[in-house]
Structure formats: structure tokens, C-alpha cells
Amino acid sequence: MIKKIVILGGGTAGWLTANHLGSALKSRGFEITLIESPNIPTIGVGEGTVPAIRKSLRSFGVSESEFIKECDVTFKQSIKFVNWLDKNAHGENHYHHLFDHPEIFGEGLIDNWLSTKQSDSFANYVSKQEQSCEKNLAPKLITTPEYAGINGYAYHFDAKKFAAFLGKHAVNHFSIKHELMEITDAELDCDGFITHLVTSKGDKVNCDLIVDCSGFKSTILGDKLGISFHDRSVDLLTDTALTIQVPTSDKVEIPPYTLATAHKAGWIWDITLTQRRGVGFVYSSKHMSEGEARGKLAKYLGLDDISPRKIPMKVGQREQFWHKNCVAIGLSQGFVEPLEATAILIADFSADLLSKRFPVCRDDICFIADDFNKIIKLVWDKTFDFIKMHYCISDRTDSPFWLANKDISSSTLTELKKNLTKWGRYGPMKEDFQSKFDLFDYENYLYVLYGMKYLPKNRIGSEYPDDKLFEMKKIKTQQIVNELPQHRELLDKIKQYGLQSV
Ligand SMILES: Cc1cc2nc3c(=O)[nH]c(=O)nc-3n(C[C@H](O)[C@H](O)[C@H](O)COP(=O)(O)OP(=O)(O)OC[C@H]3O[C@@H](n4cnc5c(N)ncnc54)[C@H](O)[C@@H]3O)c2cc1C
């Protein structure tokens, strides 16, 4: 029987897993312990999320107001992609990948835009949300209940504070035990199952199932059990990030979106919290030196002298995610550059999946692990497709990096290649997304494809725009823009009064 569960790692992935398992398995007689090393720090980055995180926090019983107060949270309604197209052809350019679905006002509006209105941006034409973003508005009112929104939203937060907040919640609400110790080895039985973890002091911690959330090192699944890493850097070329935090005044407006500005060998993320920005210069070290990257980051920030932190990024995923009685979640499972905030999303999804069908005995592991491995592999494959698409449909040709990205003839992403041919002729349709494990769906693809002007040549659709839909959307947009408070104003009010709890 499985009774003792050990989660190895106290970063975002470890504590998300602790809350998922804690809330699903409480009062079922399991003993769950989270072990983290006092000497190995968490990665300390990962500050952008997607709306799915709201469902998890709510299911854990987290108060959204407390979370906002304690984790320096700001709202995120979009990713604003700047200069992902050729400046010579389009001038300074941008598009939004919004969190509101583009078909809220009807599919007809998408058809209208395709047939006549391409002078306006796709996102602004179909959605009420782009204007809220550009005007730095909040996605809700102080009277809107916790986790509900007038516009779709996720969060930006301080990564270290978030892990600590989740940790406090897991310990207080789900009786998760928290131990500080370093694991240096594991002992296996004759079937290859882990029986004990061994600490740096030589103590043994017995366990029936271990969730490896130990970060890029993948201490148990990778190092001890030898599950190899599928390197995907042939498709995604960025491999390094220079990160820095820059203080801001508590009077400046807070953009309710992540800014993702492309440069000649990658892109820069810019996330504004209430008192600082977190900025990261993501680049391919094969196409840009560290010195040049530092110079470009300093120029972006308007500063002469900067001391960023350098983080090497291992792009790819493990060949298996669950082997014997060890499941990897978080960076130990895999990683893709943070362009669409996919890492926390996949960790959250994996932990939820594990908690929904948790094996009560060792005999059940084989079929549960098999399903888990299939589903998570699909999730990674689809994620790689989606991220690569941002690069390969760009018309930028101004550097070897963009030229290398455009050439997908030798890419391993065969599904993406097929889809791009199809969408270049007919555009995407809902039926192209058949799996419910597509974490990025029809609507996400629409924003990126049409935002980047990847338009269908042989589209079949109405040529007679239904102006009523557009009028309806215009009225609703105006109403929302008049109604919603400024982003910072709402955050200040939440800190003072709190939101209505659910
Ligand atoms: C540059 C960059 C930017 C990112 N931005 C985003 C983003 O915007 N959005 C997003 O969703 N994701 C982002 N991510 C990913 C995100 O940071 C991670 O998915 C998230 O923080 C989870 O990390 P983790 O918990 O898996 O690992 P870590 O935070 O590295 O935690 C590892 C834990 O394991 C413990 N540990 C390790 N070895 C041992 C041992 N031997 N014994 C005991 N304990 C051990 C450590 O003490 C630590 O507690 C980014 C990642 C990078 C690299």
C-alpha cells in the first residue's frame, strides 16, 4: 500500500504539488512530507501565469485577497508581443495574446475581420480586452467576487513569496510535513522501486512514492533512476536568460500584461509588480555573446551599469515523467522558455492529474503511470509546437537567429509543419484542436497567427460582414472601459478592503 509520499523540492512546483495532493488526499490516511535543501536555493524566477492558476488556487481554498497582499501580485490580462515582425515592413509593431476568448461576441466577428477589417489589430477588433490593457485597467471591480473577472485574467507575482505562501497554506490546511534536509542518494529494492532517500547526514527517509520537484537537476528521476533528457534545442534556440529586478515608484501605472519584446537573438520579458519590475533577457548563446546581451539589456532598461543574474536554460523534457514509484513535476520534468508562461501551467496541470488518480497501491502504478506519461508527453509536444510557432511564422530576416528559426525544413515538429501549411491556406478552426490536453487551444492560436499576420489565402467564410456584432462589441468595450478602475487603484483597494470572498 502507498502511505508515505515524499515531495522533494520546495519551489513553486513542489508546493503546488503539496497543495494538490493535500487537498485531494486529505483524510485518506496518507502521510505527505515535503523535503527541501537548506543549501540549494529555488530558481527564484517564474513570475507570469495563465488563467488556469485561478482554478487551482480556488480549489485549495486560498483567499485571493490574501494571496494578492502577500505575494506582491499584479493582474495579467495578456502578453503584448512587440517587434515580432519585420520593422522594415511593418514599422514598430505589436500584438496582444489576450486572455478573453476571441469568439465571445461570435465567430462572425472573426470572419468580419478576415474579410474586411484588417487595418485594425485582430485582438482589438474581436475583443473588448485590448483597450483595457492599453489603458492599464484592472480586469475587475472591488465588488467583483474573488476569482471572478469582468475580463479574463491571471497573475504576475514575486516567485519566492508565492512558493512561501503556498507552503504556509499546505502546512496549515493540509497538514503537509515540511523538512529541511539535503538528499544525496536513494536506495532501491530489487524491482527498481525507491525504498529510502538518504540525507547528507546519512539518515534514511522511507517513502512509498516520491514526487521529484528538485528543479533542473532532476535529482531522483534523472540522476538516480537515469531517465534521460530529450534535448529540444534543435527546435527552440534560446538557451540563456539574464535576469534583473528594477525598482519602480509606487505611483507609476502598472501594465496589466507581460511585455515580450523581440530582439535579434531572442526576446525580453518585462513584468511589473507593485514596487519593482522583473526583466529577463532571453537569448541564444550561439547567436549572441553574453557581453552583447548585457549591453542590450542595459540599453533596454536605460541604465549604464547592470549586474544581471545569468541562468542557463535546459530546453526539453525527460523521456518519461513517471518511472517506478517516482513522478517528476516542474523543472525536473522539463522546460521550455517562458514566452507563454508554460512552466507553472504544466507543473500545475501535472500535479492536478497526479492528485486526481493517485495510486493507492504499488500494483496500480503501472497503468496509472502509463496514462500519465502519455498525457504529459502530449502536453509537452503541443507546447513546443505553440512556442516554436511564435518564431517560425515571423517575417524577420534581420539576423542569423531569425533566419534559423524560419527554416523549419529539418524541424522535428512535424505536426506544427503540417498545421502551418493548412492554416496558411485555410486558417485554423476549432476542430483542428481535438485533444482536451491541448493546453493552448483554437483561441490562443488565433491571437498569435492573426496577430502575426499569418493569414489564410483560401479562406472559406462569409464575405458579408455582420456589422451588428461589431457594434455590440464596441458598446461593450466602451462600457467596460468606463467601468473598470485603474490597475494600481484596484490593487491598493484590495490591500485595504479585500475582495468579496467566495
Ligand atoms: C529564466 C526563467 C524564467 C521563467 N519564467 C517563468 C514564467 O514567467 N512563468 C512560468 O510559468 N514559469 C517560468 N519559469 C519556470 C519556473 O521558474 C519554474 O517552473 C518554477 O519556478 C518551478 O520550479 P521548480 O519548483 O521545479 O524548481 P526550483 O525552484 O529550482 O526548486 C527546486 C527545489 O528542490 C530542492 N532541491 C533540489 N535538490 C535537492 C536535494 N538534493 N535535496 C533536497 N532538496 C533539493 C531545492 O532546495 C528547491 O527547493 C521560468 C524559468 C526560468 C529558468
Coordinates of C-alpha atoms and ligand atoms in Angstrom, one line a residue, residues 8-15 34-50 76 156-157 159 163 179 181-185 212-220 240-243 258 267 269 271 280 282 311-314 329-347, ligand 1:
L8 CA 11.4 16.5 -3.0
G9 CA 11.8 20.3 -3.5
G10 CA 10.2 23.4 -2.1
G11 CA 10.0 25.6 -5.2
T12 CA 6.7 26.6 -6.9
A13 CA 6.3 23.0 -8.4
G14 CA 6.9 21.3 -5.0
W15 CA 4.4 23.4 -3.1
L34 CA 7.9 18.0 1.6
I35 CA 11.7 17.9 1.8
E36 CA 13.8 20.8 0.6
S37 CA 17.5 21.5 0.9
P38 CA 18.5 24.5 3.1
N39 CA 21.5 24.9 0.8
I40 CA 20.1 24.6 -2.7
P41 CA 18.0 27.7 -3.5
T42 CA 14.9 27.6 -5.6
I43 CA 15.2 29.0 -9.1
G44 CA 13.5 32.2 -7.9
V45 CA 12.1 33.2 -11.3
G46 CA 8.8 32.3 -12.8
E47 CA 6.5 35.3 -12.2
G48 CA 4.0 35.1 -15.0
T49 CA 1.0 32.7 -15.1
V50 CA -2.1 31.9 -17.3
K76 CA -2.1 39.8 -16.1
H156 CA 2.2 38.2 -12.0
F157 CA 3.8 37.7 -8.6
A159 CA 8.2 33.9 -7.2
A163 CA 6.3 29.5 -3.1
E179 CA 11.6 19.1 6.5
M181 CA 17.4 18.4 4.6
E182 CA 19.6 17.6 1.6
I183 CA 19.0 14.3 -0.2
T184 CA 22.2 12.8 -1.6
D185 CA 21.1 9.3 -2.6
D212 CA 10.7 14.8 -7.7
C213 CA 10.4 18.6 -7.8
S214 CA 14.1 19.1 -7.4
G215 CA 14.4 21.6 -10.3
F216 CA 16.7 21.4 -13.4
K217 CA 18.9 18.8 -11.7
S218 CA 16.1 16.2 -11.5
T219 CA 17.9 14.5 -8.6
I220 CA 15.9 11.3 -8.4
T240 CA 20.2 31.6 -21.6
A241 CA 18.5 34.3 -19.6
L242 CA 19.9 37.4 -17.9
T243 CA 17.5 38.5 -15.2
T258 CA 3.6 40.8 -19.7
W267 CA 13.3 38.4 -26.6
W269 CA 10.3 39.8 -20.8
I271 CA 6.8 42.1 -15.8
G280 CA 14.7 38.9 -18.4
V282 CA 16.3 35.6 -23.2
I311 CA 20.5 31.5 -15.8
P312 CA 21.4 28.7 -18.3
M313 CA 18.2 27.1 -19.6
K314 CA 17.9 23.4 -20.5
I329 CA 6.9 17.6 -11.8
G330 CA 8.3 21.1 -12.5
L331 CA 11.7 21.9 -13.9
S332 CA 12.8 18.3 -13.2
Q333 CA 10.2 17.1 -15.7
G334 CA 11.0 19.6 -18.5
F335 CA 11.4 23.2 -19.5
V336 CA 10.6 25.5 -22.4
E337 CA 11.5 29.2 -22.5
P338 CA 8.9 31.3 -20.5
L339 CA 7.4 33.0 -23.6
E340 CA 3.8 31.9 -22.8
A341 CA 4.3 31.2 -19.0
T342 CA 4.0 27.4 -19.7
A343 CA 6.2 26.0 -16.9
I344 CA 3.9 26.8 -13.9
L345 CA 0.9 25.8 -16.1
I346 CA 2.4 22.4 -16.9
A347 CA 3.5 21.8 -13.3
Ligands
LIG1 C1 14.6 32.3 -16.8 C2 13.3 31.6 -16.4 C3 12.2 32.3 -16.4 C4 11.0 31.7 -16.0 N1 9.8 32.4 -16.1 C5 8.6 31.7 -15.9 C6 7.4 32.4 -16.1 O1 7.3 33.6 -16.3 N2 6.2 31.6 -15.9 C7 6.3 30.3 -15.6 O2 5.2 29.6 -15.6 N3 7.5 29.7 -15.4 C8 8.6 30.4 -15.6 N4 9.8 29.7 -15.4 C9 9.8 28.4 -14.8 C10 9.6 28.4 -13.3 O3 10.6 29.2 -12.7 C11 9.5 27.1 -12.7 O4 8.7 26.2 -13.4 C12 9.0 27.1 -11.3 O5 9.7 28.0 -10.5 C13 9.1 25.8 -10.6 O6 10.5 25.4 -10.3 P1 10.7 24.1 -9.5 O7 9.9 24.2 -8.3 O8 10.5 23.0 -10.5 O9 12.3 24.1 -9.2 P2 13.1 25.1 -8.2 O10 12.5 26.4 -8.0 O11 14.5 25.0 -8.7 O12 13.1 24.3 -6.8 C14 13.9 23.2 -6.6 C15 13.8 22.7 -5.1 O13 14.4 21.5 -5.0 C16 15.2 21.5 -3.8 N5 16.2 20.5 -4.0 C17 17.0 20.3 -5.1 N6 17.9 19.3 -4.9 C18 17.7 18.9 -3.7 C19 18.3 17.8 -2.9 N7 19.3 17.1 -3.3 N8 17.8 17.7 -1.6 C20 16.8 18.4 -1.1 N9 16.2 19.4 -1.8 C21 16.6 19.6 -3.1 C22 15.7 22.9 -3.7 O14 16.1 23.2 -2.4 C23 14.4 23.7 -4.1 O15 13.6 23.8 -3.0 C24 11.0 30.3 -15.7 C25 12.2 29.6 -15.6 C26 13.4 30.3 -16.0 C27 14.6 29.5 -15.9

